[in-house]
Amino acid sequence: MEKTMALLEIKNLHASVAGNQILKGINLTINPGEVHAIMGPNGSGKSTLSNVLAGNEAYEKTQGEILFQGKNLDDLAAHERACAGIFLAFQYPVEIPGISNMYFLKAAVNAVRESRGEEPLDAMDFLDLVEEKKKMVQIRDDLLERAVNSGFSGGEKKRNEIFQMAMLEPRLGILDETDSGLDIDALRIVSDGVNALRGSDRGFLVITHYQRLLDYIVPDFVHVLVNGQIVKSGGKELALELENEGYASWNGEQQ
Amino acid sequence: MKSETEKGFDGLADGEYKYGFVTDIESDSLSPGLNEGVVREISRRKQEPEWLTEWRVKAYRHWTTLEQPTWAKVEFPPIDYQAVSYYSAPKQKIDAPKSLDEVDPELLETYEKLGIPLREQEALAGVVAVDAVFDSVSVATTFKGKLEEMGIVFCSFSEAVKEHPELVKKYLGSVVPYKDNYFATLNSAVFSDGSFCYIPKGVRCPMELSTYFRINAANTGQFERTLLIADEGATVSYLEGCTAPQRDENQLHAAVVELIAHKDAQIKYSTVQNWYPGDKDGKGGIYNFVTKRGHCRGDHSKISWTQVETGSAITWKYPSCILKGDHSVGEFYSVAVTNNLQQADTGTKMIHIGKNTSSTIISKGISAGRAQNSYRGMVKVVEGAENARNFSQCDSMLIGDRCGAHTFPYIDINNPTAQVEHEATTTKIGEEQIFYCNQRGLDTEEAVNLIVNGFCKEVFKELPMEFAVEAQKLLGISLEGSVG
Amino acid sequence: MNLAELRKKAEMEFSANGFPTTREELWRFSDVSPVANAVFSNDWKPSELEFQSLEGSLVVVFENGKLSREKSNLGNLPEGVRIGSILDFPDPRIGSLAGTQSAFVAANTARFSDGLWIEVDDGVQLETPIHLIHLADLDGAAFHLRNFISVGENASATLVEEYVGEPFYWTNTVTECFVADRGLLDRYKIQRESPSAFHFQTLEARLGAEAVFSNHAVTLGSRLGRDDIRAKLAGRGGEAICNGLYLLNGKQHFDTHLFVDHAVPECNSHELYKGILDEKAHAVFCGRILVRQDAQQTDAVQSNRNLLLSRGAKVNTLPQLEIYADDVKCTHGATIGELDEQALYYLQTRGIDPVQGQAMLTGAFANEVLDEIRCAPFKAYAEERVRTWLEGVAK
């Protein structure tokens, strides 16, 4: 049988921000259908990894290779990566006053569809899609009419991120500390949304500081990121181990 | 009826101006009045070279064509420039003191009263070198020898004219030209002394350099001039303090400070200005009309101004930065406190000329009593100044309902890559905060002090340690009696 | 002083002093010598311009400075509302707010030929917006239009002013507004003058207790122009809102001078002015908030934001706070800059390419002002005009 192509393959990835080397050789492969969790202390490079994958120009890849569905990402700008199926749920979703959430989403959905060679959705079909997806994260109608993330509470912003993910149907969802700032109810709603999106053709990279989120979004693999490198990989039990022992021993090992 | 807050402040304001004493010392003064002869006489007494005499005379002639500016938000009766004495020097046995032993002991005592030890062994274990300017003349400069070993020149302006004429000639007026403005032009004509400092290439000045200005004689104007040059890669931190005796008349202080930062050089210039502010009814006090400007001449240079302005009847000053070098940085941190009938119109100008320049302005104005406190600032980005960045934050606090706080920024942007952000707020001192402090056992005066110090924290943290402590104390004294 | 005397005095002052120069602080960034040096005619002819009125509005058309009764539609006015030519309703209050405070006001006071007069009686709610359209197509003419609006106690009205024309002329309008206690006046202006015309306007508003006055200015036209907007909060609990959007390109120069005078306690004022400048356009914004000594519990917020799209565009902004009362909350802010890179990146991660993203963010920048417009038909109309302008920039 022919081996299925990996969804994401990261080989010896080095990256820097403002001249500071943050990632120092990351290797990671995510196959379709898999959920990988990356855990690590503050400053270990978690957010850098998500931004490098999404194509943020403030982050510079200095060495290594990132293949998405076998294709090198180097020459793709952020929006091209998004159209190719990479979705980043931001740790701090950006507020954009003056653009309504609905207008923004329609522009995004149609940009993605266009790149796939599909017809743009008309207003009616778009509204139907919104109706279908909004239940998933229990997003209120008034939030859809408001400007993107403007005046949203922390929980509302995170729910809006998952809602957008549901709308855009990416191949790879990257959740950057989506649990930060969420109370237990919001955490459950967000997690249910993510779980509903799990499927055999979609992969997830869940970045988190705490094990708590992984009680709700149960990963297939857990990796420990310390000082820009993955120092240990394992199954979901590794997360519990970390919860009990903390990151201190890993920091120690590095020194 | 006065609120509790205001009552607390009243107690504060009655605090005496503790630097208000007069030193009994014989001085050698020119009689009041100003004309070309006086200008030449000042230059002659100081045995200056001809080029400098002529420079002064040119300035004087230009000054006679100017009118005193009226745009600042300050009010004062017309100044009789002919009633001012333009030169006053403490009489010395010998022409210039060769060492501190030759300095009049009365003078040394004065500085000790001010808390400024001039004797090196007493001077803060060698962390600060001091140049003391009494009326118009520099009386002592400490740690000269030690600095000389590193090639640093730190001396009185008069001495620099004699010992380093090439440096003075090269830089004098290169940042503040003699035609700059009414008061700077007057200063250029009649300046008597001041401090001069040159940090050679690559030298990091090992100690804080400091000048203390003291006006003593009556009816005397003080017109000192400071010139500070940091050559390529040099770093220096400079402190300036000012006090004057308590007199019923207003006295004029029109100083000029010029800073030059070459490539990779950094200058930090801190001022604690505590000239006599006048009494509660606005009688007496210093008119502080000062021109301060820094020129970031080289790439990656940085000039940072920090000022704590608590004194003077009227303050008119705008320490500015001309950001000519690429990647140069200008900063302005200011606390201006006005109480009773004090008036302050102060701020800065940031002129972005080079590429990738950035500037920060943090201004905190506190107004109490019947005082008027204005921030006036300009941010200008010229057409070729790519990627200029400015952030300005101007906050005003009002204590009592008979004072005023005003904000007048001028933002002039001529390049589309500029990012400029200005924010200003004006609020009352928080009565809930005062109550909270009261409830925790602090009296209103302490509470106000605490809150005002918190309000100014961003600026105080820019001051060198010893100055920060002094500034906090001064703030308390200035606001004494202001909570009404 | 009666109006005739005031007009005589204004003529004398204007002839004696002429136009301001850039040596005067209030005019330092705006050189009006092109107006001063031009010669204007006093001819008149009817206008040939087409116009479109706002849906469901009472239309008042002025052509080349004079009211056109044929083109206006003032058939069935509700009871308690009077609308017509200022020449037919000499109100003793005309000239009481605007007399000779600037050369432009003096010229208008002395020479106004016509203007809109509106009076809404106490307790009357005029739901229908009034749409004033000024059509100018008399080359080389000067139009001094004088408007007077009075909204009674507990009354309300909405006025939309539109200025449009071709090719070269000078519009110089002065509007005096009185809003009595608990009255409400929403005023909108869309300025679409010819790109070679001069447009100067002074608005003086005086608010009673708990009165609300809102002014929204959308500026697209004129070669050289200025809005002087002055609102005096003269009764407790009043609220003044002054918003504006200026979209300039070519060599347009437009100056806005706002002055909000908090004369009494417990009033609010909000100002949001935004500008997008393309090519060699130059914008000036001066916003002054004065809080007088007894105006305690004042809440004043002002913001001016500018987007420079090209090399050669420039902006001078001077937000000013002048405060003599202590129990106040006053803030102002000004920004000049490019589009938010974070927002652009965020749009990109959702699949939107940078060119489209920029257009969306530029539109969003303008929308923040348009979103504040309460009059729905005007909002739709202004949005359409702004969209057209932005599409022009994108090309």
PDB file of C-alpha atoms in Angstrom, chain A residues 51 54 56 77-79 82-83 87-88 90 94 96-99 103-104 108 111 149 161 164 168, chain C residues 340 342-354 356-357 360-361 363-365 367-368 371:
ATOM      1  CA  ASN A  51       3.580  32.248  13.720  1.00  0.00           C
ATOM      2  CA  ALA A  54       1.219  30.820   9.554  1.00  0.00           C
ATOM      3  CA  ASN A  56       4.037  36.039   9.964  1.00  0.00           C
ATOM      4  CA  ALA A  77       2.599  34.418   1.938  1.00  0.00           C
ATOM      5  CA  ALA A  78       0.343  34.255   4.963  1.00  0.00           C
ATOM      6  CA  HIS A  79      -2.914  34.484   2.968  1.00  0.00           C
ATOM      7  CA  ALA A  82      -4.501  30.231   4.760  1.00  0.00           C
ATOM      8  CA  CYS A  83      -6.002  29.421   1.364  1.00  0.00           C
ATOM      9  CA  PHE A  87      -5.648  28.029  10.107  1.00  0.00           C
ATOM     10  CA  LEU A  88      -4.149  29.778  13.118  1.00  0.00           C
ATOM     11  CA  PHE A  90      -4.585  33.399  17.667  1.00  0.00           C
ATOM     12  CA  VAL A  94      -6.638  41.121  16.660  1.00  0.00           C
ATOM     13  CA  ILE A  96     -10.355  45.378  13.715  1.00  0.00           C
ATOM     14  CA  PRO A  97     -12.702  48.280  14.297  1.00  0.00           C
ATOM     15  CA  GLY A  98     -14.872  49.287  11.364  1.00  0.00           C
ATOM     16  CA  ILE A  99     -15.170  45.855   9.704  1.00  0.00           C
ATOM     17  CA  TYR A 103     -18.399  41.051   6.175  1.00  0.00           C
ATOM     18  CA  PHE A 104     -14.935  39.929   7.187  1.00  0.00           C
ATOM     19  CA  ALA A 108     -12.372  35.258   3.919  1.00  0.00           C
ATOM     20  CA  ALA A 111     -11.069  34.114  -0.832  1.00  0.00           C
ATOM     21  CA  ASN A 149     -13.218  41.159  17.892  1.00  0.00           C
ATOM     22  CA  GLU A 161     -11.655  32.099  16.401  1.00  0.00           C
ATOM     23  CA  GLN A 164     -13.971  31.155  11.910  1.00  0.00           C
ATOM     24  CA  LEU A 168     -13.046  28.134   6.701  1.00  0.00           C
TER      25      LEU A 168
ATOM     26  CA  ASP C 340      -2.255  48.369  11.313  1.00  0.00           C
ATOM     27  CA  GLN C 342      -1.271  43.229  12.888  1.00  0.00           C
ATOM     28  CA  ALA C 343      -4.730  43.580  11.415  1.00  0.00           C
ATOM     29  CA  LEU C 344      -3.358  43.093   7.922  1.00  0.00           C
ATOM     30  CA  TYR C 345      -1.621  39.890   9.042  1.00  0.00           C
ATOM     31  CA  TYR C 346      -4.784  38.686  10.736  1.00  0.00           C
ATOM     32  CA  LEU C 347      -6.744  39.200   7.511  1.00  0.00           C
ATOM     33  CA  GLN C 348      -4.009  37.356   5.643  1.00  0.00           C
ATOM     34  CA  THR C 349      -4.179  34.340   7.920  1.00  0.00           C
ATOM     35  CA  ARG C 350      -7.847  34.158   6.993  1.00  0.00           C
ATOM     36  CA  GLY C 351      -6.976  33.978   3.305  1.00  0.00           C
ATOM     37  CA  ILE C 352      -7.413  37.616   2.299  1.00  0.00           C
ATOM     38  CA  ASP C 353      -4.591  38.909   0.114  1.00  0.00           C
ATOM     39  CA  PRO C 354      -2.744  42.074   1.188  1.00  0.00           C
ATOM     40  CA  GLN C 356      -7.725  43.395  -0.675  1.00  0.00           C
ATOM     41  CA  GLY C 357      -6.826  43.540   3.000  1.00  0.00           C
ATOM     42  CA  MET C 360     -10.811  46.548   3.573  1.00  0.00           C
ATOM     43  CA  LEU C 361      -8.868  48.241   6.345  1.00  0.00           C
ATOM     44  CA  GLY C 363     -12.704  51.269   4.255  1.00  0.00           C
ATOM     45  CA  ALA C 364     -12.955  50.206   7.885  1.00  0.00           C
ATOM     46  CA  PHE C 365     -10.988  53.275   8.880  1.00  0.00           C
ATOM     47  CA  ASN C 367     -16.521  53.389   8.433  1.00  0.00           C
ATOM     48  CA  GLU C 368     -15.870  54.222  12.031  1.00  0.00           C
ATOM     49  CA  ASP C 371     -21.204  54.317  11.572  1.00  0.00           C
TER      50      ASP C 371
END
